[in-house]
mmCIF file of C-alpha atoms in Angstrom:
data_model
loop_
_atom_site.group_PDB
_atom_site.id
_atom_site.type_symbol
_atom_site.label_atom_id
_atom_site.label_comp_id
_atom_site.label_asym_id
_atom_site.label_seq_id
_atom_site.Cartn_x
_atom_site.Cartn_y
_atom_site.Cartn_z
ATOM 1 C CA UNK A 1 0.000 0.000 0.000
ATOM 2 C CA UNK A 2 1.733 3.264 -1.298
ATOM 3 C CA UNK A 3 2.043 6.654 0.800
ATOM 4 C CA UNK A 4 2.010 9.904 -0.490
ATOM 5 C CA UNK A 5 5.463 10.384 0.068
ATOM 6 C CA UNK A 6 6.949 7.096 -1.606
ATOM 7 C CA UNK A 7 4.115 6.720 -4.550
ATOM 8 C CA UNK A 8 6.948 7.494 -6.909
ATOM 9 C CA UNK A 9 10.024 6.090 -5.180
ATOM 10 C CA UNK A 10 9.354 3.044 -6.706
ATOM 11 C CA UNK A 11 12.217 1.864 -8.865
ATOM 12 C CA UNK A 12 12.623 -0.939 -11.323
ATOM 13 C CA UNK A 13 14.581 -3.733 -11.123
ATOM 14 C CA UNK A 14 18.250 -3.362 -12.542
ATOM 15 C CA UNK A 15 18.151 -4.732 -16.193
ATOM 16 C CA UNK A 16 19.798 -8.147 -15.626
ATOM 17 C CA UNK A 17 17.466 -8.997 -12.289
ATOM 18 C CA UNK A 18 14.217 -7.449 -14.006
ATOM 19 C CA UNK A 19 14.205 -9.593 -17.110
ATOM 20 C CA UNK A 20 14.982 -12.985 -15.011
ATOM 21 C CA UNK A 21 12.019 -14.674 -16.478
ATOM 22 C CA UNK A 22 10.610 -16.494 -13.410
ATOM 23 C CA UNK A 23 13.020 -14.878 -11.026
ATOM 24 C CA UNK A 24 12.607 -16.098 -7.389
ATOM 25 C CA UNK A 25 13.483 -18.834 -5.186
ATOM 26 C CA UNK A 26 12.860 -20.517 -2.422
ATOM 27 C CA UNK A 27 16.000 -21.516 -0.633
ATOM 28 C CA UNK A 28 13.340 -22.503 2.475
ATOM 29 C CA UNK A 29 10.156 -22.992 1.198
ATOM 30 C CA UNK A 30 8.657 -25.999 0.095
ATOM 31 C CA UNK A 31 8.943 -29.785 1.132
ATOM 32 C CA UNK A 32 11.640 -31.259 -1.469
ATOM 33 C CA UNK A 33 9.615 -33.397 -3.472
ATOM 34 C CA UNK A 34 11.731 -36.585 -4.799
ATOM 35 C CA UNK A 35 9.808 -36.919 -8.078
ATOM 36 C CA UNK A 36 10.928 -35.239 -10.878
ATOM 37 C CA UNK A 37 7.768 -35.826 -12.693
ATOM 38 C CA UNK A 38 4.358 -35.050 -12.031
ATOM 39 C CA UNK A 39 3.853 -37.645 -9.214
ATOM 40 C CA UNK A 40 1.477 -36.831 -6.329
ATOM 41 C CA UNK A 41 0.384 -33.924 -8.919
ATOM 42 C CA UNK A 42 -3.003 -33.933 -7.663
ATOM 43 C CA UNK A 43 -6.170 -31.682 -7.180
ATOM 44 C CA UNK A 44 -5.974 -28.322 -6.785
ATOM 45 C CA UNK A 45 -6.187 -28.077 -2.767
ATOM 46 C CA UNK A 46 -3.524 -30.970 -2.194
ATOM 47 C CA UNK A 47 -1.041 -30.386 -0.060
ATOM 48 C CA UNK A 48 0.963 -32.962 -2.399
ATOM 49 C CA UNK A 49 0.444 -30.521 -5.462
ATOM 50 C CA UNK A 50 1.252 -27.873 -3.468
ATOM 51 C CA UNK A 51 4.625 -28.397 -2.003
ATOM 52 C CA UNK A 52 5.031 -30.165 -5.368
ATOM 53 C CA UNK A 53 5.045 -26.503 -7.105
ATOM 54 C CA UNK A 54 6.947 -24.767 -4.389
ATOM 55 C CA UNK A 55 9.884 -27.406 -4.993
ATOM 56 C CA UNK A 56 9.946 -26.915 -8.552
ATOM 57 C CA UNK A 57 10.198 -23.312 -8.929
ATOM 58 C CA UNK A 58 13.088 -24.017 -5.932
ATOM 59 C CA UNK A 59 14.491 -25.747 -8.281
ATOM 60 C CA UNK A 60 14.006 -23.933 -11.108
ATOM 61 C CA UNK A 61 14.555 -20.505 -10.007
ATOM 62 C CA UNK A 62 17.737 -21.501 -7.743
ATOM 63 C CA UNK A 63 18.773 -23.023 -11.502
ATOM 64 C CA UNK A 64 18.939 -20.136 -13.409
ATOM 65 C CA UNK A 65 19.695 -17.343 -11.266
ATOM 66 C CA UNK A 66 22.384 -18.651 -8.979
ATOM 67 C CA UNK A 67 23.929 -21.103 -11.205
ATOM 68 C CA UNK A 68 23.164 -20.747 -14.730
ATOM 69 C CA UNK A 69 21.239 -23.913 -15.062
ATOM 70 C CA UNK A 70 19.592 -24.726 -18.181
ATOM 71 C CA UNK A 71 18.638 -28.384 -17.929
ATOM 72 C CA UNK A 72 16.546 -27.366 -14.906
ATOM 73 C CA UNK A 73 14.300 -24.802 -17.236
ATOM 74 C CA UNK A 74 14.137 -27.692 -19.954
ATOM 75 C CA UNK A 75 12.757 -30.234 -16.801
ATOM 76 C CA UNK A 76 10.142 -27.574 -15.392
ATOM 77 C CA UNK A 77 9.374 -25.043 -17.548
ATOM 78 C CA UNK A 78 6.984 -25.322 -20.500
ATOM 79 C CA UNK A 79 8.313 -24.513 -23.746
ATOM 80 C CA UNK A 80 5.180 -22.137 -24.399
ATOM 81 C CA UNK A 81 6.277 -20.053 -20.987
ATOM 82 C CA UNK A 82 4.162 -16.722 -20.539
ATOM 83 C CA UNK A 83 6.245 -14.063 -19.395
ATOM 84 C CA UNK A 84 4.786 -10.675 -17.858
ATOM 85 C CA UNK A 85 7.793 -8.917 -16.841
ATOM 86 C CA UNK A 86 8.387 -6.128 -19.078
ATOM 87 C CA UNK A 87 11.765 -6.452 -19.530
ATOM 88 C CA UNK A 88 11.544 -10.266 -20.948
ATOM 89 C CA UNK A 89 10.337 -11.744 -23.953
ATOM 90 C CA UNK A 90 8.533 -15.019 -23.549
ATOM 91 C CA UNK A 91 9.218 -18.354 -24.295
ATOM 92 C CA UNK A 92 11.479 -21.188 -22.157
ATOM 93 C CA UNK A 93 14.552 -20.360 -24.779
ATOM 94 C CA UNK A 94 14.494 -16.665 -23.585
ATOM 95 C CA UNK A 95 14.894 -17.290 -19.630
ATOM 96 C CA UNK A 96 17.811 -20.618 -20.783
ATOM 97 C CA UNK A 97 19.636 -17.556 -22.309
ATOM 98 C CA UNK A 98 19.193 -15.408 -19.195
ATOM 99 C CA UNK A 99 20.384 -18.322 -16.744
ATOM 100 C CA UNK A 100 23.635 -18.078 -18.552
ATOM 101 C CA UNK A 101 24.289 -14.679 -19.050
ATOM 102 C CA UNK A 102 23.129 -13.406 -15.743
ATOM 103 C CA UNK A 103 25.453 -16.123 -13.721
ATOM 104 C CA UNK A 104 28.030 -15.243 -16.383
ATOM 105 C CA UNK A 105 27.713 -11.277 -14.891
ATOM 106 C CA UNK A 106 26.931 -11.708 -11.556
ATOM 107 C CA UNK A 107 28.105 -15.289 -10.390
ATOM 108 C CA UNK A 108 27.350 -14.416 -6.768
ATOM 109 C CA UNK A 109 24.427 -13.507 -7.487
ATOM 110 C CA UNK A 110 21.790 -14.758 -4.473
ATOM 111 C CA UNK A 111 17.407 -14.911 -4.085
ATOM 112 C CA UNK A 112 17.086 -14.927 -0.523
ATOM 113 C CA UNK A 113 13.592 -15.941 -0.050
ATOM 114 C CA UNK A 114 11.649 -15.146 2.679
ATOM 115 C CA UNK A 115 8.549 -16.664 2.283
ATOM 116 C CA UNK A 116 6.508 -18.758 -0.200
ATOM 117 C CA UNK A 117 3.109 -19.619 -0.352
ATOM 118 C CA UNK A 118 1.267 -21.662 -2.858
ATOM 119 C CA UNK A 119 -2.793 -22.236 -3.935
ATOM 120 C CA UNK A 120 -4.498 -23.604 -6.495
ATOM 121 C CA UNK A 121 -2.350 -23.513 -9.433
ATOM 122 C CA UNK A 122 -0.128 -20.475 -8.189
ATOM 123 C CA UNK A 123 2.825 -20.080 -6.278
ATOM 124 C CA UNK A 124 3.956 -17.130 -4.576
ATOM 125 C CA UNK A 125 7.250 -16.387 -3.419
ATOM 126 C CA UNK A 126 8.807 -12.978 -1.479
ATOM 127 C CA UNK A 127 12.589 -12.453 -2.000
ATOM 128 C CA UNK A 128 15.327 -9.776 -1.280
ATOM 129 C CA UNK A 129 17.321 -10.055 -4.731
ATOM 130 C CA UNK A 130 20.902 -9.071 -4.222
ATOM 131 C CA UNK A 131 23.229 -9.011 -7.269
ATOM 132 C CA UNK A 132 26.475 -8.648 -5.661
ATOM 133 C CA UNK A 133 27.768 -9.281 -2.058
ATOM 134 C CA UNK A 134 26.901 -6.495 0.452
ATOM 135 C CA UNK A 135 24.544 -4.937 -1.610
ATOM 136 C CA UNK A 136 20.439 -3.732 -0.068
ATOM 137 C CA UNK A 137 19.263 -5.232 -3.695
ATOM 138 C CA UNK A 138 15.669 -5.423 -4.446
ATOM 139 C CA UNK A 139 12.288 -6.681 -2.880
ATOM 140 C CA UNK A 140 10.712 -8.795 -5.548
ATOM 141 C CA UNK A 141 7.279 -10.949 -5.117
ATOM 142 C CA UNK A 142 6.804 -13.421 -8.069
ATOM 143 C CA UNK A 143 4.041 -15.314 -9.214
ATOM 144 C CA UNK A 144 3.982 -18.682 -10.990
ATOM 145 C CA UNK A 145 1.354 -20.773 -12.610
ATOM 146 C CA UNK A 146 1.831 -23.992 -12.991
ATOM 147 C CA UNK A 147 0.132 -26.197 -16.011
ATOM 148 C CA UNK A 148 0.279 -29.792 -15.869
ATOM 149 C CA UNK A 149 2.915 -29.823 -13.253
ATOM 150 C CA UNK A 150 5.476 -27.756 -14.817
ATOM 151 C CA UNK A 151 5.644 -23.661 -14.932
ATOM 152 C CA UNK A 152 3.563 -22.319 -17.597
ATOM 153 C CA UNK A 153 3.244 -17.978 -16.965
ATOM 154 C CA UNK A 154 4.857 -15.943 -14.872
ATOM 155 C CA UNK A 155 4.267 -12.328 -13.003
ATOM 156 C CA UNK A 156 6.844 -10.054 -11.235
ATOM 157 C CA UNK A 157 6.861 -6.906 -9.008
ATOM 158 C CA UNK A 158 10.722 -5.067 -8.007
ATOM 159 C CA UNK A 159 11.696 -2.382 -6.007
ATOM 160 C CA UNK A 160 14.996 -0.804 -4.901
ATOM 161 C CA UNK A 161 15.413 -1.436 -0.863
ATOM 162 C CA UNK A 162 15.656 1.970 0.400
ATOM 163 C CA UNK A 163 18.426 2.575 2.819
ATOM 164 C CA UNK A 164 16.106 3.577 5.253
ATOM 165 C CA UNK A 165 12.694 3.099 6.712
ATOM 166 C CA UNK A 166 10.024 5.274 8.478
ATOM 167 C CA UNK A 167 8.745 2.689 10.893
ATOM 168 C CA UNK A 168 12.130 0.399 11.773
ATOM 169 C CA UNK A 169 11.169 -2.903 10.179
ATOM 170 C CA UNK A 170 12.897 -3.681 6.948
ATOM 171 C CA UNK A 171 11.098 -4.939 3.797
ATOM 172 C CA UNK A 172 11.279 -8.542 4.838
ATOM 173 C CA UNK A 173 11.325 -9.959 8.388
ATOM 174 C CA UNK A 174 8.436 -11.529 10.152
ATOM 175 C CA UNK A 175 7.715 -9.282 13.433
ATOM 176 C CA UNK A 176 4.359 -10.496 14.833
ATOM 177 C CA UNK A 177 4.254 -14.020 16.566
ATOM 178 C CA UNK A 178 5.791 -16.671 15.886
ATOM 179 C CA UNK A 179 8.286 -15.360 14.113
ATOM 180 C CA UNK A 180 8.194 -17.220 11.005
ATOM 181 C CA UNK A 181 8.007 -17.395 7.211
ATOM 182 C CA UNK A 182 6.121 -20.133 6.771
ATOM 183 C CA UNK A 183 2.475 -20.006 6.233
ATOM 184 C CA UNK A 184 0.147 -21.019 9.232
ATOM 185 C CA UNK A 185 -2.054 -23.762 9.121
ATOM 186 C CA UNK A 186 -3.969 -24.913 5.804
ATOM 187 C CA UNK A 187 -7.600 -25.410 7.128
ATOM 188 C CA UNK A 188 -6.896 -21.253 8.120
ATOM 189 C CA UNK A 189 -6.859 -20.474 4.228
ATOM 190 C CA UNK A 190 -10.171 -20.088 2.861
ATOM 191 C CA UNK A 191 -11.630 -17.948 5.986
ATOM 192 C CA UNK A 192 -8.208 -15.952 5.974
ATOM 193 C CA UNK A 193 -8.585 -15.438 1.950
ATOM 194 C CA UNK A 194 -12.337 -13.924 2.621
ATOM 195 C CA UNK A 195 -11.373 -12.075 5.538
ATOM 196 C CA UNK A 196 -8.113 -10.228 3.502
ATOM 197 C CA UNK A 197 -10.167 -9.875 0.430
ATOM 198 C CA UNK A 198 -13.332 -8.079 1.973
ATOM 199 C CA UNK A 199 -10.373 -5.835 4.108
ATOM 200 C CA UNK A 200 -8.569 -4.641 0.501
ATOM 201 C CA UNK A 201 -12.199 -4.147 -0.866
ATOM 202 C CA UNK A 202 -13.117 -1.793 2.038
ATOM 203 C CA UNK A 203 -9.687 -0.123 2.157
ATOM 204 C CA UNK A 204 -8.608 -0.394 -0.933
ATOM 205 C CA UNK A 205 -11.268 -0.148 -3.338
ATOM 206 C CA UNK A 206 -13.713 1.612 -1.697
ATOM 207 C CA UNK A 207 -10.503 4.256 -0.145
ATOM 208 C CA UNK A 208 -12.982 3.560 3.392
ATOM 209 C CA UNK A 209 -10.687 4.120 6.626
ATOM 210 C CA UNK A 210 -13.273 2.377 9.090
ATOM 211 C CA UNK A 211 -12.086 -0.665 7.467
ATOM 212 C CA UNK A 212 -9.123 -0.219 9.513
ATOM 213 C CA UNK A 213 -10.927 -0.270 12.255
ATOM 214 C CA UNK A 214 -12.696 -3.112 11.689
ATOM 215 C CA UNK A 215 -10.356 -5.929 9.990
ATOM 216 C CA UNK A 216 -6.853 -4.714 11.758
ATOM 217 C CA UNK A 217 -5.607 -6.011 14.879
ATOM 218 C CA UNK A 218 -4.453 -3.224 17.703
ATOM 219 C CA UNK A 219 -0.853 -4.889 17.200
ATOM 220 C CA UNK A 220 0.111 -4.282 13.855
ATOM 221 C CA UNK A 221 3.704 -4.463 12.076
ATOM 222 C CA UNK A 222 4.372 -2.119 8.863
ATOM 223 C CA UNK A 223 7.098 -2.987 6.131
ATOM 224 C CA UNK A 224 6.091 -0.446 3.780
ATOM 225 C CA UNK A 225 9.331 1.980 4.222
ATOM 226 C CA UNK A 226 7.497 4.656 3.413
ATOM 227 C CA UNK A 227 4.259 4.530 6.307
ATOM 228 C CA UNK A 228 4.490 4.719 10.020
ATOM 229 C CA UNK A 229 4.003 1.323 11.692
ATOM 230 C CA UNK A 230 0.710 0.576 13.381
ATOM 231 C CA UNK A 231 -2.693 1.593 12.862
ATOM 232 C CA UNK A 232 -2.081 5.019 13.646
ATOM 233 C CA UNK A 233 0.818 4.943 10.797
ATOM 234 C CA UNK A 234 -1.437 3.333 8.041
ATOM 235 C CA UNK A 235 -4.313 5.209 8.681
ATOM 236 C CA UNK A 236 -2.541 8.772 8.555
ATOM 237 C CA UNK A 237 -0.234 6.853 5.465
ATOM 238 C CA UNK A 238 -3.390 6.118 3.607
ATOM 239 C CA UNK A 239 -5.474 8.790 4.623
ATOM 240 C CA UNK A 240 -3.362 11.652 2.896
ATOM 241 C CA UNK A 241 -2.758 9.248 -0.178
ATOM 242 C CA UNK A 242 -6.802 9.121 -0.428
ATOM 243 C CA UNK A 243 -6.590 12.959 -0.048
ATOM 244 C CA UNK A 244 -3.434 13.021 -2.448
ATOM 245 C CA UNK A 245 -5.325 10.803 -5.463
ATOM 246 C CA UNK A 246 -9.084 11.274 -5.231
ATOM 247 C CA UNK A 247 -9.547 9.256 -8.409
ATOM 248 C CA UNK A 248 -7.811 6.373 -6.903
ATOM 249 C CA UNK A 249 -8.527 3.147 -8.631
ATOM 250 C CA UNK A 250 -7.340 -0.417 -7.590
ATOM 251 C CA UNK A 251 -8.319 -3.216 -9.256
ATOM 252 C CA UNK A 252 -7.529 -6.450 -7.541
ATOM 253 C CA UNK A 253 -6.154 -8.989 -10.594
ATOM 254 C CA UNK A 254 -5.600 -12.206 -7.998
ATOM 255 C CA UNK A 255 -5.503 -13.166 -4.481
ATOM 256 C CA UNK A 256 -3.194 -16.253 -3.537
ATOM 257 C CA UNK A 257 -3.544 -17.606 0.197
ATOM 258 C CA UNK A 258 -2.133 -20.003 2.233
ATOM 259 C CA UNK A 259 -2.762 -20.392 6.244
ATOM 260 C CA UNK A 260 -2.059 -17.263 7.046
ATOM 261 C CA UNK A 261 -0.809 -15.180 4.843
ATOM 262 C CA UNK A 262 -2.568 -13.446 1.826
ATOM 263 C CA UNK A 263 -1.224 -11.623 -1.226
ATOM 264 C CA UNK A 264 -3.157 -9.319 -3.380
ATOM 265 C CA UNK A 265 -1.802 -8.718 -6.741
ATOM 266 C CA UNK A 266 -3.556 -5.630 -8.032
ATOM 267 C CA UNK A 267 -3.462 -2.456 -10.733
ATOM 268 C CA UNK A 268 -2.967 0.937 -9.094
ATOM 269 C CA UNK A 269 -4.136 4.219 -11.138
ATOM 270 C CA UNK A 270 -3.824 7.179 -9.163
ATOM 271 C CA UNK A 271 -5.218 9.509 -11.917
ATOM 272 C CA UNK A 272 -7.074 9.039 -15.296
ATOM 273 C CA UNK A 273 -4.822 8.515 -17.926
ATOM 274 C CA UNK A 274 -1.654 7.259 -15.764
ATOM 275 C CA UNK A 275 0.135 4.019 -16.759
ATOM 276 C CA UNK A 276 -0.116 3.196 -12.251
ATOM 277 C CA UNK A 277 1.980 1.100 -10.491
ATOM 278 C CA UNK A 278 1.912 -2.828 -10.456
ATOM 279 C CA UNK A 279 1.751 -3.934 -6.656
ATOM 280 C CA UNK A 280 1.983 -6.923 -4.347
ATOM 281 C CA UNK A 281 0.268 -6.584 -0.917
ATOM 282 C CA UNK A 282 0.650 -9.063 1.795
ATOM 283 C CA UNK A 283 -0.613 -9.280 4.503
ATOM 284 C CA UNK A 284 -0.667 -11.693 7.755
ATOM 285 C CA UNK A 285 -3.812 -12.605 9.532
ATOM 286 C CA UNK A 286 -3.522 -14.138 13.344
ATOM 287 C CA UNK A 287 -7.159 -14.386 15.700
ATOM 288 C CA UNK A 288 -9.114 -12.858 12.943
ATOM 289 C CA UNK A 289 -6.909 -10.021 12.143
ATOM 290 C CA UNK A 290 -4.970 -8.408 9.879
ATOM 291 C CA UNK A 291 -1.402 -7.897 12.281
ATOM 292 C CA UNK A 292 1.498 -7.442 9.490
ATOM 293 C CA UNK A 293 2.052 -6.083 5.933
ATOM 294 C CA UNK A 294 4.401 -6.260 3.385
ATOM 295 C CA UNK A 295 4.723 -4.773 -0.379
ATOM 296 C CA UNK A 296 6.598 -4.208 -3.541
ATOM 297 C CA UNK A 297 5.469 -1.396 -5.795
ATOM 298 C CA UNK A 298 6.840 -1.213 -9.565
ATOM 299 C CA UNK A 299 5.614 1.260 -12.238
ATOM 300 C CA UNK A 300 4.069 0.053 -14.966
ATOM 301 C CA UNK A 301 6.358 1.038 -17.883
ATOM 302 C CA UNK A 302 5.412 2.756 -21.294
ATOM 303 C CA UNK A 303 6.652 -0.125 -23.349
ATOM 304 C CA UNK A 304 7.780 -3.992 -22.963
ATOM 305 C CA UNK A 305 9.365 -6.783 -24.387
ATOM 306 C CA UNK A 306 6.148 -9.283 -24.243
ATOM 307 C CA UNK A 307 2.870 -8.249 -25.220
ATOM 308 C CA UNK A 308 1.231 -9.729 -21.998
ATOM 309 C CA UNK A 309 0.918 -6.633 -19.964
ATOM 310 C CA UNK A 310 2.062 -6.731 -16.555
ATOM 311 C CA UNK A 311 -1.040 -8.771 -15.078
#
């Protein structure tokens, strides 16, 4: 969710990391999965299926980015791969090509993931991209879909990590209890999906404040570096953004949950006319309420390399 102050401090990924096809990995996500096929590949809801896709685009994503893998994309990627990021055409062949020139540029390249969460035929996964050693690198959420087990289109959202931030978290650690990445318990999902979903409708959507009141918990962690944590912070962030961009528009494109956590991948327009911003909100929900938030906001450029659009 962007303040006024940061709504254009949004800044693409460097060339090389933006156009890394299905860029991000998780280094601790999923259950490995010993089948390299589609075994266990099974309904939509299955928990089989699901850490199924989480290995796989471990695998996959690890691959290419830190170590120029090929064979990996040729295992798990479908040749008819549906790339959104602007900066890459689509196709399996295009990110092969990537996996060896990025390694080739930055071999120490690393995706340190943070989190990953997977439903239906999506996978989500929150990283902190750093090219070289030492360096803040980027925030990046990605979103696969997978098609008969193996990755078949592909969305991205980057920004710059600032050096500094307005409420004390950084843009990726876990501050409400427990203090963990991994998503809570799966029968949690589909009340924690309706519960987010009618929250960004209120908020978001409908740029209503008392939905604050009603969906957020009294304890609530900010990693937005641009809004004050708490509810005081997002309601004064929000409330001059409203104020800022009367003819706000967010449209909500898809909502991937698991336990809980819930991402919202959604269009931001501030003004008639404007290209917006692409944007990743997620947000943790524990007794009921929402009690953490994360995003990555990327303009939506003039021109790309794919005719997909960004969502």
């Amino acid at each position: 969710m962007p303040p006024t102050s940061v709504r254009r401090a949004v800044v693409a990924f460097v060339a090389s990391t933006a156009m890394l096809g299905a860029a991000a990995v998780p280094a601790l996500a999923a259950p490995h999965v010993a089948s390299a096929g589609h075994a266990g590949y099974g309904a939509p809801g299955d928990p089989a299926r699901l850490g199924y896709q989480k290995d796989v685009a471990v695998r996959v994503l690890k691959g290419v980015f830190e170590r120029g893998d090929t064979e990996v994309v040729d295992r798990f990627v479908r040749p008819d791969y549906i790339q959104h990021n602007p900066l890459a055409p689509d196709g399996a062949e295009t990110l092969k090509g990537l996996a060896v020139s990025v390694h080739q540029q930055f071999p120490d390249a690393e995706y340190d993931i943070k989190r990953v969460i997977s439903e239906g035929d999506l996978v989500l996964v929150h990283s902190n991209v750093v090219l070289t050693p030492g360096a803040r690198g980027s925030a990046v959420f990605d979103i696969f879909r997978f098609q008969g087990g193996k990755i078949a289109e592909h969305w991205d959202v980057g920004q710059a990590v600032p050096e500094s931030s307005v409420n004390g978290n950084d843009m990726f650690s876990t501050v409400s209890w427990p203090r963990t990445e991994w998503p809570g318990p799966g029968f949690l999902t589909g009340y924690n999906k309706k519960l987010v979903t009618a929250a960004f409708d209120q908020l978001l959507v409908k740029k209503d404040l008392s939905a604050i009141d009603r969906y957020w918990g009294t304890e609530y962690h900010q990693h937005n570096p641009g809004i004050a944590d708490g509810v005081a912070g997002v309601k004064s962030g929000l409330g001059a953004y409203f104020k800022a961009f009367p003819q706000l528009k967010v449209e909500p494109k898809r909502v991937i949950a698991e336990g809980d956590l819930v991402a919202v991948h959604s269009h931001y327009v501030p003004a008639p006319g404007e290209r917006g911003q692409a944007i990743v909100d997620l947000f943790r929900v524990r007794g009921g309420k929402i009690v953490e938030h994360w995003d990555v906001i990327q303009d939506v450029p003039e021109t790309s390399a794919n005719d997909n659009g960004m969502f």
